[in-house]
PDB file of C-alpha atoms in Angstrom:
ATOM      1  CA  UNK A   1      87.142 -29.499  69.427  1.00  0.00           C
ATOM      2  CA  UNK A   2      88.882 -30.431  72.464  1.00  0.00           C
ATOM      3  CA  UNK A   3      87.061 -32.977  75.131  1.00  0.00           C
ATOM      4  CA  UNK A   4      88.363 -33.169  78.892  1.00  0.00           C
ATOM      5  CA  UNK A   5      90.237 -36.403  79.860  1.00  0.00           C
ATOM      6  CA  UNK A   6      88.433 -39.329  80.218  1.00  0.00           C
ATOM      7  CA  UNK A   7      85.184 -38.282  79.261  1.00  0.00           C
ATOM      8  CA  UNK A   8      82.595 -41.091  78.868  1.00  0.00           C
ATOM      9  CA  UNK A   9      79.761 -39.582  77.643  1.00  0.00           C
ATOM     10  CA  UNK A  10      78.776 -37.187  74.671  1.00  0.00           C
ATOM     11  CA  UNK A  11      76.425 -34.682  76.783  1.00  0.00           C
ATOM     12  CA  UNK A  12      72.767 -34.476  75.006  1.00  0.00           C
ATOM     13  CA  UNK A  13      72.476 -31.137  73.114  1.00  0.00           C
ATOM     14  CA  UNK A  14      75.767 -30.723  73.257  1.00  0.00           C
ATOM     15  CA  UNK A  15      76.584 -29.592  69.371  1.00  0.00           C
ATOM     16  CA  UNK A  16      72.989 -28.898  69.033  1.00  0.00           C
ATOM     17  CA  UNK A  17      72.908 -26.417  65.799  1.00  0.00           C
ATOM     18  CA  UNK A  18      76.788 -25.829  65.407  1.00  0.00           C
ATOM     19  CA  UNK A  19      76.055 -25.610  62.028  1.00  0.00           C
ATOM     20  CA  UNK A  20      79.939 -24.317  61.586  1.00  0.00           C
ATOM     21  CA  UNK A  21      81.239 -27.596  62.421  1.00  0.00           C
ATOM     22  CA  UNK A  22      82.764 -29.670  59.890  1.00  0.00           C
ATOM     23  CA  UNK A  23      84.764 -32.363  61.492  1.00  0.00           C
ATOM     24  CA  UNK A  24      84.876 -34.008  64.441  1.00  0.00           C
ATOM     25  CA  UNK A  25      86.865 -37.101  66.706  1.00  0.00           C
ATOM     26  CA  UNK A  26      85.269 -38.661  69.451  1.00  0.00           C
ATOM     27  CA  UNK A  27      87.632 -40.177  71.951  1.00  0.00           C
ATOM     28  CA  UNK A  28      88.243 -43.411  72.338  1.00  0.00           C
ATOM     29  CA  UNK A  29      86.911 -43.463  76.056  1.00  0.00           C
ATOM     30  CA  UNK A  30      83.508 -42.262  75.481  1.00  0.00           C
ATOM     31  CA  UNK A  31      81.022 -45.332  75.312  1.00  0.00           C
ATOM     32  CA  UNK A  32      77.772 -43.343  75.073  1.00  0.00           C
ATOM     33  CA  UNK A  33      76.307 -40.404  72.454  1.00  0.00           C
ATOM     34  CA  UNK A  34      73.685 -38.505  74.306  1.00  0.00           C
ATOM     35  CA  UNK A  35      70.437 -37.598  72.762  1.00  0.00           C
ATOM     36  CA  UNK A  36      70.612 -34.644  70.314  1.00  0.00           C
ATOM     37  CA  UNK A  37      74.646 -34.095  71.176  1.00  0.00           C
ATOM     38  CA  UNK A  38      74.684 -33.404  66.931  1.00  0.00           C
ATOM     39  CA  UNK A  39      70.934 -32.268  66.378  1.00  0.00           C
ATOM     40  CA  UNK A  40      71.037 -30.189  62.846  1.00  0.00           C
ATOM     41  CA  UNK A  41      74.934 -30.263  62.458  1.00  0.00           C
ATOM     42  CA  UNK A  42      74.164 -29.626  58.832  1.00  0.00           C
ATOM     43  CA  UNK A  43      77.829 -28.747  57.991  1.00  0.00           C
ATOM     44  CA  UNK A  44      79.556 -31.752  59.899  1.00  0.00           C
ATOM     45  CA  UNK A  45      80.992 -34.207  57.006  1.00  0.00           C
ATOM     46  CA  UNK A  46      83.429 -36.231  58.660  1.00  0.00           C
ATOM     47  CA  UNK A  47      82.925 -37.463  62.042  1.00  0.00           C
ATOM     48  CA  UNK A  48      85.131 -40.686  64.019  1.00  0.00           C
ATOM     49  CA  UNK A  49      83.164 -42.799  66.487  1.00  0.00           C
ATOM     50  CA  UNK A  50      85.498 -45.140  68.439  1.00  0.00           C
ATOM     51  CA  UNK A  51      84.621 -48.859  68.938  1.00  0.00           C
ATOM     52  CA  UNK A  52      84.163 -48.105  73.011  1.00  0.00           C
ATOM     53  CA  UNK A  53      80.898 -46.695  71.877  1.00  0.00           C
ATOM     54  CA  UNK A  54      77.718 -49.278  72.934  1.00  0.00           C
ATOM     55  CA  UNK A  55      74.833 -46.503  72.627  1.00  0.00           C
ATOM     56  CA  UNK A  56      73.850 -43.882  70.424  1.00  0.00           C
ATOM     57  CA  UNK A  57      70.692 -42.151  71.665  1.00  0.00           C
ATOM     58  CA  UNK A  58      67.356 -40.377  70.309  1.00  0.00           C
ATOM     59  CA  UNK A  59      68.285 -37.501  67.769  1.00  0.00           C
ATOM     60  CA  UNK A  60      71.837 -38.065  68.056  1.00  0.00           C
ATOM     61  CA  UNK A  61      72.364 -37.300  64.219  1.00  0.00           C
ATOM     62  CA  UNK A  62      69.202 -35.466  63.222  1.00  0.00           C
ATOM     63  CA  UNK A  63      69.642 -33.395  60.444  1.00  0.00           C
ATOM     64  CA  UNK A  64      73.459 -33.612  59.798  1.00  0.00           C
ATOM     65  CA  UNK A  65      72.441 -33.296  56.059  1.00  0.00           C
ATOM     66  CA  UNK A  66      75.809 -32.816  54.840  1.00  0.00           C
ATOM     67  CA  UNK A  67      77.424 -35.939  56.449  1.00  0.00           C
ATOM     68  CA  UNK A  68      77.554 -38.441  53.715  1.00  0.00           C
ATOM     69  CA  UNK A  69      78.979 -41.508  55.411  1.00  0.00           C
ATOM     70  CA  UNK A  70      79.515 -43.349  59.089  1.00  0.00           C
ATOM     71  CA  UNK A  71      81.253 -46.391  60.458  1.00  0.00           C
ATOM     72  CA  UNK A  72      79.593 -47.959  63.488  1.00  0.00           C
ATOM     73  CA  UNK A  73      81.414 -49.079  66.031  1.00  0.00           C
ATOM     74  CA  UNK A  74      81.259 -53.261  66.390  1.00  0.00           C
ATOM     75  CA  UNK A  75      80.293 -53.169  69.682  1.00  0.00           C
ATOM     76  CA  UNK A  76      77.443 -50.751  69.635  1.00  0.00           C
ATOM     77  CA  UNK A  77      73.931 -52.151  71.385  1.00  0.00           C
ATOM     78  CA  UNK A  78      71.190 -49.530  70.924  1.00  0.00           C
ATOM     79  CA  UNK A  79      70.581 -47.056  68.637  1.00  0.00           C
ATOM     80  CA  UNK A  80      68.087 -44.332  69.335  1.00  0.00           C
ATOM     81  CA  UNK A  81      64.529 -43.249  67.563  1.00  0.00           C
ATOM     82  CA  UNK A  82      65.525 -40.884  64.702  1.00  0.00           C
ATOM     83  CA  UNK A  83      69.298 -41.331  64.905  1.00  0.00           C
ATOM     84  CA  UNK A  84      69.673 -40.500  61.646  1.00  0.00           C
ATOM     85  CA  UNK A  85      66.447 -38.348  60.612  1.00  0.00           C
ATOM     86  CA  UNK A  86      66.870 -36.680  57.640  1.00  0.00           C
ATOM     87  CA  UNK A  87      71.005 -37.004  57.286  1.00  0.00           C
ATOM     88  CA  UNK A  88      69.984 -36.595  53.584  1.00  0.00           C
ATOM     89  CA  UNK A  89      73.813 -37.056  51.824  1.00  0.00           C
ATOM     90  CA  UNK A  90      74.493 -40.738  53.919  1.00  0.00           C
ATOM     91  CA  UNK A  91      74.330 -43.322  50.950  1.00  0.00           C
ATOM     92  CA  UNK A  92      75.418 -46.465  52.741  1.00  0.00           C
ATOM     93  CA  UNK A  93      75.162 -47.745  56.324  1.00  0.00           C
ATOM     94  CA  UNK A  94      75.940 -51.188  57.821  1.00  0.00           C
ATOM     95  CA  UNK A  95      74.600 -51.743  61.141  1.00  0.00           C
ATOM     96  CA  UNK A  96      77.342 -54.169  63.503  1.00  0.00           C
ATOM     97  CA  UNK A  97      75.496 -57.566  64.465  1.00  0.00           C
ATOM     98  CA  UNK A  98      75.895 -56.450  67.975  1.00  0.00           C
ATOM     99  CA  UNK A  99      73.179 -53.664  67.589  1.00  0.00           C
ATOM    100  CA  UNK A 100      69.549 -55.399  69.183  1.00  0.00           C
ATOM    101  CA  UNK A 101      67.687 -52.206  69.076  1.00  0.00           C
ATOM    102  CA  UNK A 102      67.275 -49.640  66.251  1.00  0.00           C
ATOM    103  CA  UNK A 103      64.732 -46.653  66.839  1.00  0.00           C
ATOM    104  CA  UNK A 104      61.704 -45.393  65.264  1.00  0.00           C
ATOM    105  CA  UNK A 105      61.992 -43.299  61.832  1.00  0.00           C
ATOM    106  CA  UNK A 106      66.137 -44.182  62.523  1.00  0.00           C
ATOM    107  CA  UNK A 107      66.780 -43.243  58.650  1.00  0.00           C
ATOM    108  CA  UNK A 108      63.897 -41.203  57.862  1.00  0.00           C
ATOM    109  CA  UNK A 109      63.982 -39.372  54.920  1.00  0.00           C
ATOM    110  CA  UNK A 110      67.453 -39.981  54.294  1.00  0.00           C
ATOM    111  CA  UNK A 111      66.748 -39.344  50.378  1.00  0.00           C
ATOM    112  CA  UNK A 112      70.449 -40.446  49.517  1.00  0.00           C
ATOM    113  CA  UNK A 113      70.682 -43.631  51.167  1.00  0.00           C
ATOM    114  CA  UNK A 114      71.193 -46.614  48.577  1.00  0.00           C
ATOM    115  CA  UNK A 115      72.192 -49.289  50.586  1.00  0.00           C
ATOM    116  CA  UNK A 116      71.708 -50.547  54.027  1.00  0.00           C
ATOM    117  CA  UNK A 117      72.918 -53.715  55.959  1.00  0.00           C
ATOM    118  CA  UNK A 118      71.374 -54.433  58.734  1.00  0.00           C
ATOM    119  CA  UNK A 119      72.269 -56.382  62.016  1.00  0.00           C
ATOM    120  CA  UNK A 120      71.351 -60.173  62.313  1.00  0.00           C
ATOM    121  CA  UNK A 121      70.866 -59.438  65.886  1.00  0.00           C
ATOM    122  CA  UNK A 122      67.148 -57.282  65.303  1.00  0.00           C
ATOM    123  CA  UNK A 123      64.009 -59.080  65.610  1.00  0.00           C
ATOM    124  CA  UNK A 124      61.715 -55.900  64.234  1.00  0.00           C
ATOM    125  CA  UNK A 125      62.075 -53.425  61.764  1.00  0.00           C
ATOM    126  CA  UNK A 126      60.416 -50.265  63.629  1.00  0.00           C
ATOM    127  CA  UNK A 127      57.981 -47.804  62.716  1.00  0.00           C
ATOM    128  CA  UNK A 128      58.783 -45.629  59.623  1.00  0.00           C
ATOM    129  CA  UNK A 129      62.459 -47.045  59.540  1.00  0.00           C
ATOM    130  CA  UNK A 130      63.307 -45.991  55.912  1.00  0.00           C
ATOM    131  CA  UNK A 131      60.238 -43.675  55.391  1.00  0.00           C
ATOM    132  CA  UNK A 132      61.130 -41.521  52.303  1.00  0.00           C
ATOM    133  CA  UNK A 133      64.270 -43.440  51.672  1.00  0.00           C
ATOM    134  CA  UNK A 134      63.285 -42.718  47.889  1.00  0.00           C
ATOM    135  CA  UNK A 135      67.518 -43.953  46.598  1.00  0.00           C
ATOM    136  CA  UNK A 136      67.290 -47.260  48.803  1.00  0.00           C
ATOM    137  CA  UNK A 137      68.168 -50.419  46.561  1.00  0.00           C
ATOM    138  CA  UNK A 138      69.388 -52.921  48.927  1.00  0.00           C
ATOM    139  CA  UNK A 139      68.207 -53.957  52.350  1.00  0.00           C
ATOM    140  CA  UNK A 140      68.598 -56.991  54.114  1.00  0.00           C
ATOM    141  CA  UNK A 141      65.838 -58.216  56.400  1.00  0.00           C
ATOM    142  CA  UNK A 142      67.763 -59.765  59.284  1.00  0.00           C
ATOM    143  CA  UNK A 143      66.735 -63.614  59.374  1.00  0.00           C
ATOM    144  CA  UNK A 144      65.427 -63.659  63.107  1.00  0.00           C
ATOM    145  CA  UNK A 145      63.074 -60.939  62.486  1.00  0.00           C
ATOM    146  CA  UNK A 146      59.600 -61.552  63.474  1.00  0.00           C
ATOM    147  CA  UNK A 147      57.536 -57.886  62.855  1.00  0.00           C
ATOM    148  CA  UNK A 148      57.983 -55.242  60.247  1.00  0.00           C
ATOM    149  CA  UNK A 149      56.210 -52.535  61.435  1.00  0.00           C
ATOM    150  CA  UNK A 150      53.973 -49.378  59.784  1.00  0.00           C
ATOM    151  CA  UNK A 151      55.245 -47.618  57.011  1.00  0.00           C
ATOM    152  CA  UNK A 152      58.574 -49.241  57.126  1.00  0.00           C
ATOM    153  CA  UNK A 153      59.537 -48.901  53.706  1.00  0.00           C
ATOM    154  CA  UNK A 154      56.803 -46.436  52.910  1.00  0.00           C
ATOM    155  CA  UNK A 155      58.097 -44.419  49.501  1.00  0.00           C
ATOM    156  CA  UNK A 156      60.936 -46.016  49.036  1.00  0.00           C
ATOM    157  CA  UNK A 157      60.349 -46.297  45.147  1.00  0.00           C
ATOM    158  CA  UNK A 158      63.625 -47.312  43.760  1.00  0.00           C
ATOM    159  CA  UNK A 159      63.069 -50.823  46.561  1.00  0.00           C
ATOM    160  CA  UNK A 160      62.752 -53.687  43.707  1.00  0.00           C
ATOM    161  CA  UNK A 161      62.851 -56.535  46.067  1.00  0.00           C
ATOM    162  CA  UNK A 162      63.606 -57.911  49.571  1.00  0.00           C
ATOM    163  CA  UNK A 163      63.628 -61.301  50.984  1.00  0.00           C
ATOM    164  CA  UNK A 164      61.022 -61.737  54.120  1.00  0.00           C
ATOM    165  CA  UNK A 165      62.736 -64.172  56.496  1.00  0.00           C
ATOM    166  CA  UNK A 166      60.435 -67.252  57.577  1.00  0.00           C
ATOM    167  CA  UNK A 167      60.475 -66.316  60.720  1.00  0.00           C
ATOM    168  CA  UNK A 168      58.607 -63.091  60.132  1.00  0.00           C
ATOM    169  CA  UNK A 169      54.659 -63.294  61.666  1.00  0.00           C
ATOM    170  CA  UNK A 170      53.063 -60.521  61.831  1.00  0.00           C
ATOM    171  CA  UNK A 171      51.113 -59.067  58.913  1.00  0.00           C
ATOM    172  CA  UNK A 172      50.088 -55.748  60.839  1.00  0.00           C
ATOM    173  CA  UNK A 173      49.640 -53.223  63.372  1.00  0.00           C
ATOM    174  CA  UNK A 174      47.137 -50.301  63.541  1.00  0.00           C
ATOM    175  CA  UNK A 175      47.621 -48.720  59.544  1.00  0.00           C
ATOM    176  CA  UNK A 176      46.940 -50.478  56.111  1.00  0.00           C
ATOM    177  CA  UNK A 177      50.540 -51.527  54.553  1.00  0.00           C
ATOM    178  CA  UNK A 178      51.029 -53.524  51.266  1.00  0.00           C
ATOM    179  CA  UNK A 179      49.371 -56.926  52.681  1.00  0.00           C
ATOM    180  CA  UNK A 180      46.315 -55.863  54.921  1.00  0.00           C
ATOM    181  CA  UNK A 181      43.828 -53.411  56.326  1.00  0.00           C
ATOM    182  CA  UNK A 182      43.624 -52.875  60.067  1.00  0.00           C
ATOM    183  CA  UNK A 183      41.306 -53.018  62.673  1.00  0.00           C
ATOM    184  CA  UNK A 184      41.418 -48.956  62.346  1.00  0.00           C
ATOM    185  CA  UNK A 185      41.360 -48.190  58.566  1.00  0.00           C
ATOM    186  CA  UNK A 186      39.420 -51.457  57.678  1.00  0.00           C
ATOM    187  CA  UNK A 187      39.891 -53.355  54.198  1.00  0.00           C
ATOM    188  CA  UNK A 188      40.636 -56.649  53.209  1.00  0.00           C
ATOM    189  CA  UNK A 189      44.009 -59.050  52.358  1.00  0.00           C
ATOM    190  CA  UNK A 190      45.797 -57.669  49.351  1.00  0.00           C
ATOM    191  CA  UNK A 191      46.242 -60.018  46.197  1.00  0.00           C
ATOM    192  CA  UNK A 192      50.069 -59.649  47.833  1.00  0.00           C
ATOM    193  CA  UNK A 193      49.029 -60.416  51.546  1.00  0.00           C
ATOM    194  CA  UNK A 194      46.967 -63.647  50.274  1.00  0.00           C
ATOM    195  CA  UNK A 195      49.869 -64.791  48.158  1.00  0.00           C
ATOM    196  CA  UNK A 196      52.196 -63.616  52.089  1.00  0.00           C
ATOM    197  CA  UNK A 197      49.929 -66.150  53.938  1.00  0.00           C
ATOM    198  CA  UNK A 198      50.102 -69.605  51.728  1.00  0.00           C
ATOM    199  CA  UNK A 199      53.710 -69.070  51.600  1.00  0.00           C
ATOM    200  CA  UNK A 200      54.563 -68.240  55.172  1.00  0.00           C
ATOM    201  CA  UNK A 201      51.989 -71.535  55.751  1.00  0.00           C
ATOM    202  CA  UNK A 202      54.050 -73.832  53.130  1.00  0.00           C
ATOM    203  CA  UNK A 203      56.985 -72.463  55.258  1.00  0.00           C
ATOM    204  CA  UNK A 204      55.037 -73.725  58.338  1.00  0.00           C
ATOM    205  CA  UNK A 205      54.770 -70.428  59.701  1.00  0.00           C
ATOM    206  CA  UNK A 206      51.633 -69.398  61.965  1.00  0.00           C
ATOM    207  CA  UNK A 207      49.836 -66.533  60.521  1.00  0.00           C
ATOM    208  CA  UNK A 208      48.817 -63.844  63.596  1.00  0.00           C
ATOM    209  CA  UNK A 209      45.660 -62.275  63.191  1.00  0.00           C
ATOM    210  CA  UNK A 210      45.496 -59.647  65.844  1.00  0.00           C
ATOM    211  CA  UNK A 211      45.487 -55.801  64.499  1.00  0.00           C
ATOM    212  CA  UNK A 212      44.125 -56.809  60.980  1.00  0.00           C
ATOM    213  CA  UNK A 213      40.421 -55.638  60.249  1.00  0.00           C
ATOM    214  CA  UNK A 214      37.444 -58.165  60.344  1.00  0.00           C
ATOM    215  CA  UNK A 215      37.309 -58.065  56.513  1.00  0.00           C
ATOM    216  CA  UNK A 216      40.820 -59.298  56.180  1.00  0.00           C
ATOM    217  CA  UNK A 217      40.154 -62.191  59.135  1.00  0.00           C
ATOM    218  CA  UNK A 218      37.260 -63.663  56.706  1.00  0.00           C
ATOM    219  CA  UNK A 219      39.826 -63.160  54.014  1.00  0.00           C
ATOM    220  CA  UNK A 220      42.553 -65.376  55.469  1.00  0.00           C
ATOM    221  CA  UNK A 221      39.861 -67.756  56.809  1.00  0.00           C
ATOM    222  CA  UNK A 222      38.758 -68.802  53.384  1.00  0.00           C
ATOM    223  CA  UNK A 223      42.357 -69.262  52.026  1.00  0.00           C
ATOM    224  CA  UNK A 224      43.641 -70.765  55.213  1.00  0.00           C
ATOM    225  CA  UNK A 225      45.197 -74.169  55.195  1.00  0.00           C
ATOM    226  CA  UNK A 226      47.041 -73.973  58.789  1.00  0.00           C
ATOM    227  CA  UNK A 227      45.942 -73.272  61.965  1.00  0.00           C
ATOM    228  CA  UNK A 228      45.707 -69.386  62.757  1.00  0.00           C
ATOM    229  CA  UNK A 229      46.857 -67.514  66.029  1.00  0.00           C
ATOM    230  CA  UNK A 230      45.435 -64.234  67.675  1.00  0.00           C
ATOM    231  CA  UNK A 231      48.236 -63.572  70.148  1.00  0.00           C
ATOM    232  CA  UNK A 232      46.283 -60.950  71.492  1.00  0.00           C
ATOM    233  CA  UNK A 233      43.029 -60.485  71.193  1.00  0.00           C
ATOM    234  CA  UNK A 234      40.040 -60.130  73.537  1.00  0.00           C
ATOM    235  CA  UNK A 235      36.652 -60.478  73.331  1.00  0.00           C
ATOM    236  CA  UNK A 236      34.116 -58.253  71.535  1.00  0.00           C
ATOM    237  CA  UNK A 237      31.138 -59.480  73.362  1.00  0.00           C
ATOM    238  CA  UNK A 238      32.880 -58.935  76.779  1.00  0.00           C
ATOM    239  CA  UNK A 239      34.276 -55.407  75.833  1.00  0.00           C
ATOM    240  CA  UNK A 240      33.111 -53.703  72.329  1.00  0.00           C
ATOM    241  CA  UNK A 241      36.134 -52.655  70.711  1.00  0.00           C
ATOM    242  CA  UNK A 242      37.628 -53.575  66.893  1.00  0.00           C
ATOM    243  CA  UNK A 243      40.347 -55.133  68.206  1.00  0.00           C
ATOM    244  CA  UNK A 244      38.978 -57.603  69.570  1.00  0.00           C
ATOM    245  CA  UNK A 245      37.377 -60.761  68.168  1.00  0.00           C
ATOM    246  CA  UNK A 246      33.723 -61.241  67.896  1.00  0.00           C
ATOM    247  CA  UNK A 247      32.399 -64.877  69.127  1.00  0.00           C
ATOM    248  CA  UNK A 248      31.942 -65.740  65.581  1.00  0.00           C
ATOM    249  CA  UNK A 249      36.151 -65.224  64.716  1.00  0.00           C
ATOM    250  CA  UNK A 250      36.655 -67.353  68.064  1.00  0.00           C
ATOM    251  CA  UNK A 251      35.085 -70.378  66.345  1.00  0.00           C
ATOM    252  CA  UNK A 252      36.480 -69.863  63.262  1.00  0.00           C
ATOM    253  CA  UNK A 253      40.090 -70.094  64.744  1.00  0.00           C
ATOM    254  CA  UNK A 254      39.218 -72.724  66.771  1.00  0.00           C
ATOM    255  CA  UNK A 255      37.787 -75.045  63.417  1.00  0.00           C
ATOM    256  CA  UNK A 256      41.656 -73.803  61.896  1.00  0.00           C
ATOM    257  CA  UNK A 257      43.268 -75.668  65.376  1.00  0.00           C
ATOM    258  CA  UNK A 258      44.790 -72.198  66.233  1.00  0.00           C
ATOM    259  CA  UNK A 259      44.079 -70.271  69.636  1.00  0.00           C
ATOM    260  CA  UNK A 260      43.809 -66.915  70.783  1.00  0.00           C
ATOM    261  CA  UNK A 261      45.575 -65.410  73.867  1.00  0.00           C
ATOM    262  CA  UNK A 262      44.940 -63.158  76.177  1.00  0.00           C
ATOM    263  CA  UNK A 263      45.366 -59.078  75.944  1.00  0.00           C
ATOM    264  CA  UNK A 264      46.007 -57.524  79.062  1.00  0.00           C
ATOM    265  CA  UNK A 265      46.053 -54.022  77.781  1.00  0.00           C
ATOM    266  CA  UNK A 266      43.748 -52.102  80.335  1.00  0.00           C
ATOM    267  CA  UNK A 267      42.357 -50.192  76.400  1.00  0.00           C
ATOM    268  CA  UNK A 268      40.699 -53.733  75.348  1.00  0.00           C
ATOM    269  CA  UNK A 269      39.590 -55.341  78.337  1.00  0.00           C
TER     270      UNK A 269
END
């Protein structure tokens, strides 16, 4: 493949389905991959991204199931939702410390992937991140993370352990996960969410309450020895909806020393 002088950008769709190509060399001037520019290159296995690249957009990757490794450029910012959906051969990943946004589903179903580091500069883990990443061993949590979101590491059987940073606060969002129900699928604190909330509180960590479902509220109000935070919630009584907080949970939060703030979501108010 041969790319005209100069050229800065990777053109979305532009290898969309070359299933034929095996190998490629980005030049060193190009500083963004557009969206989908190698959607389903299923026989690409070798591909060089220079270090001028700073973004790699939605889809870039999807499907290049026959690619079994990458090296990210150091000074890449942003990579896109499902970046690398389904590139089911890539065992091994390490995302630069310069990258402060990783998409949605970024590694989803990537079925070989064993080992991932990620960058120190992310403060969530997004949505179905490693869903189906049934290989994964090793993953770092980066230490200024503050939100792991749904299904993260959902089937991802062969994941023994991983260290939750202390700066992590949210429990979660609209789905159950391992520690709580939500204010959609109801259901209480896990035995491993109760045993998540006395450590984060010995770690002097406030515990945020907004999302989970009124079952696991009471839950974390009996075991509660810190003051607990709804960062936003709204009120029941105003405006009948299950996320917010019923005059009842108000008090309660209030006896812990917490507070709740304001939601200014048009849905809740």
């Amino acid at each position: 493949v041969e790319f005209e002088d100069g050229i800065k950008k990777i053109p979305a769709n532009l290898f969309i389905r070359a299933t034929a190509l095996e190998k490629i060399e980005i030049p060193d001037t190009v500083i963004e991959i557009g969206s989908k520019a190698f959607y389903e290159c299923t026989g690409l296995t070798s591909i060089t991204i220079p270090q001028s690249v700073t973004v790699i957009e939605n889809n870039a990757f999807y499907r290049c199931t026959s690619l079994p490794s990458i090296t990210l450029p150091e000074k890449v910012t942003r990579i896109g939702n499902y970046a690398f959906y389904d590139c089911s051969s890539l065992t091994s990943i390490v995302i630069p410390d310069s990258v402060t946004y990783l998409g949605n589903q970024t590694f989803y179903n990537c079925t070989s992937l064993k080992k991932v580091t990620l960058s120190e500069g992310l403060t969530v883990i997004n949505e179905r991140m490693f869903y189906g990443c049934t290989a994964l061993e090793e993953v770092n949590i980066p230490k200024k993370a503050t939100y792991i979101y749904d299904y993260a590491f959902y089937k991802c059987s062969s994941l023994k352990s991983i260290m939750l940073p202390e700066t992590l606060t949210s429990l979660g969002w609209n789905e159950k996960n391992p520690l709580t129900g939500s204010h959609i699928t109801g259901g209480g604190l896990t035995e491993q969410g109760r045993e998540y909330v006395k450590e984060a509180q010995r770690l002097g960590m406030l515990v945020d309450v907004s999302h989970i479902s009124d079952e696991a509220f009471w839950d974390m109000m009996k075991i509660t020895e810190a003051p607990i935070i709804a960062t936003h919630s709204n009120s029941r009584a105003v405006y009948n909806n299950s996320r917010n907080l019923t005059d009842d949970m108000f008090r309660a939060i209030c006896e812990t020393g917490g507070v709740a703030g304001y939601n200014a979501c048009a849905e809740f108010t």
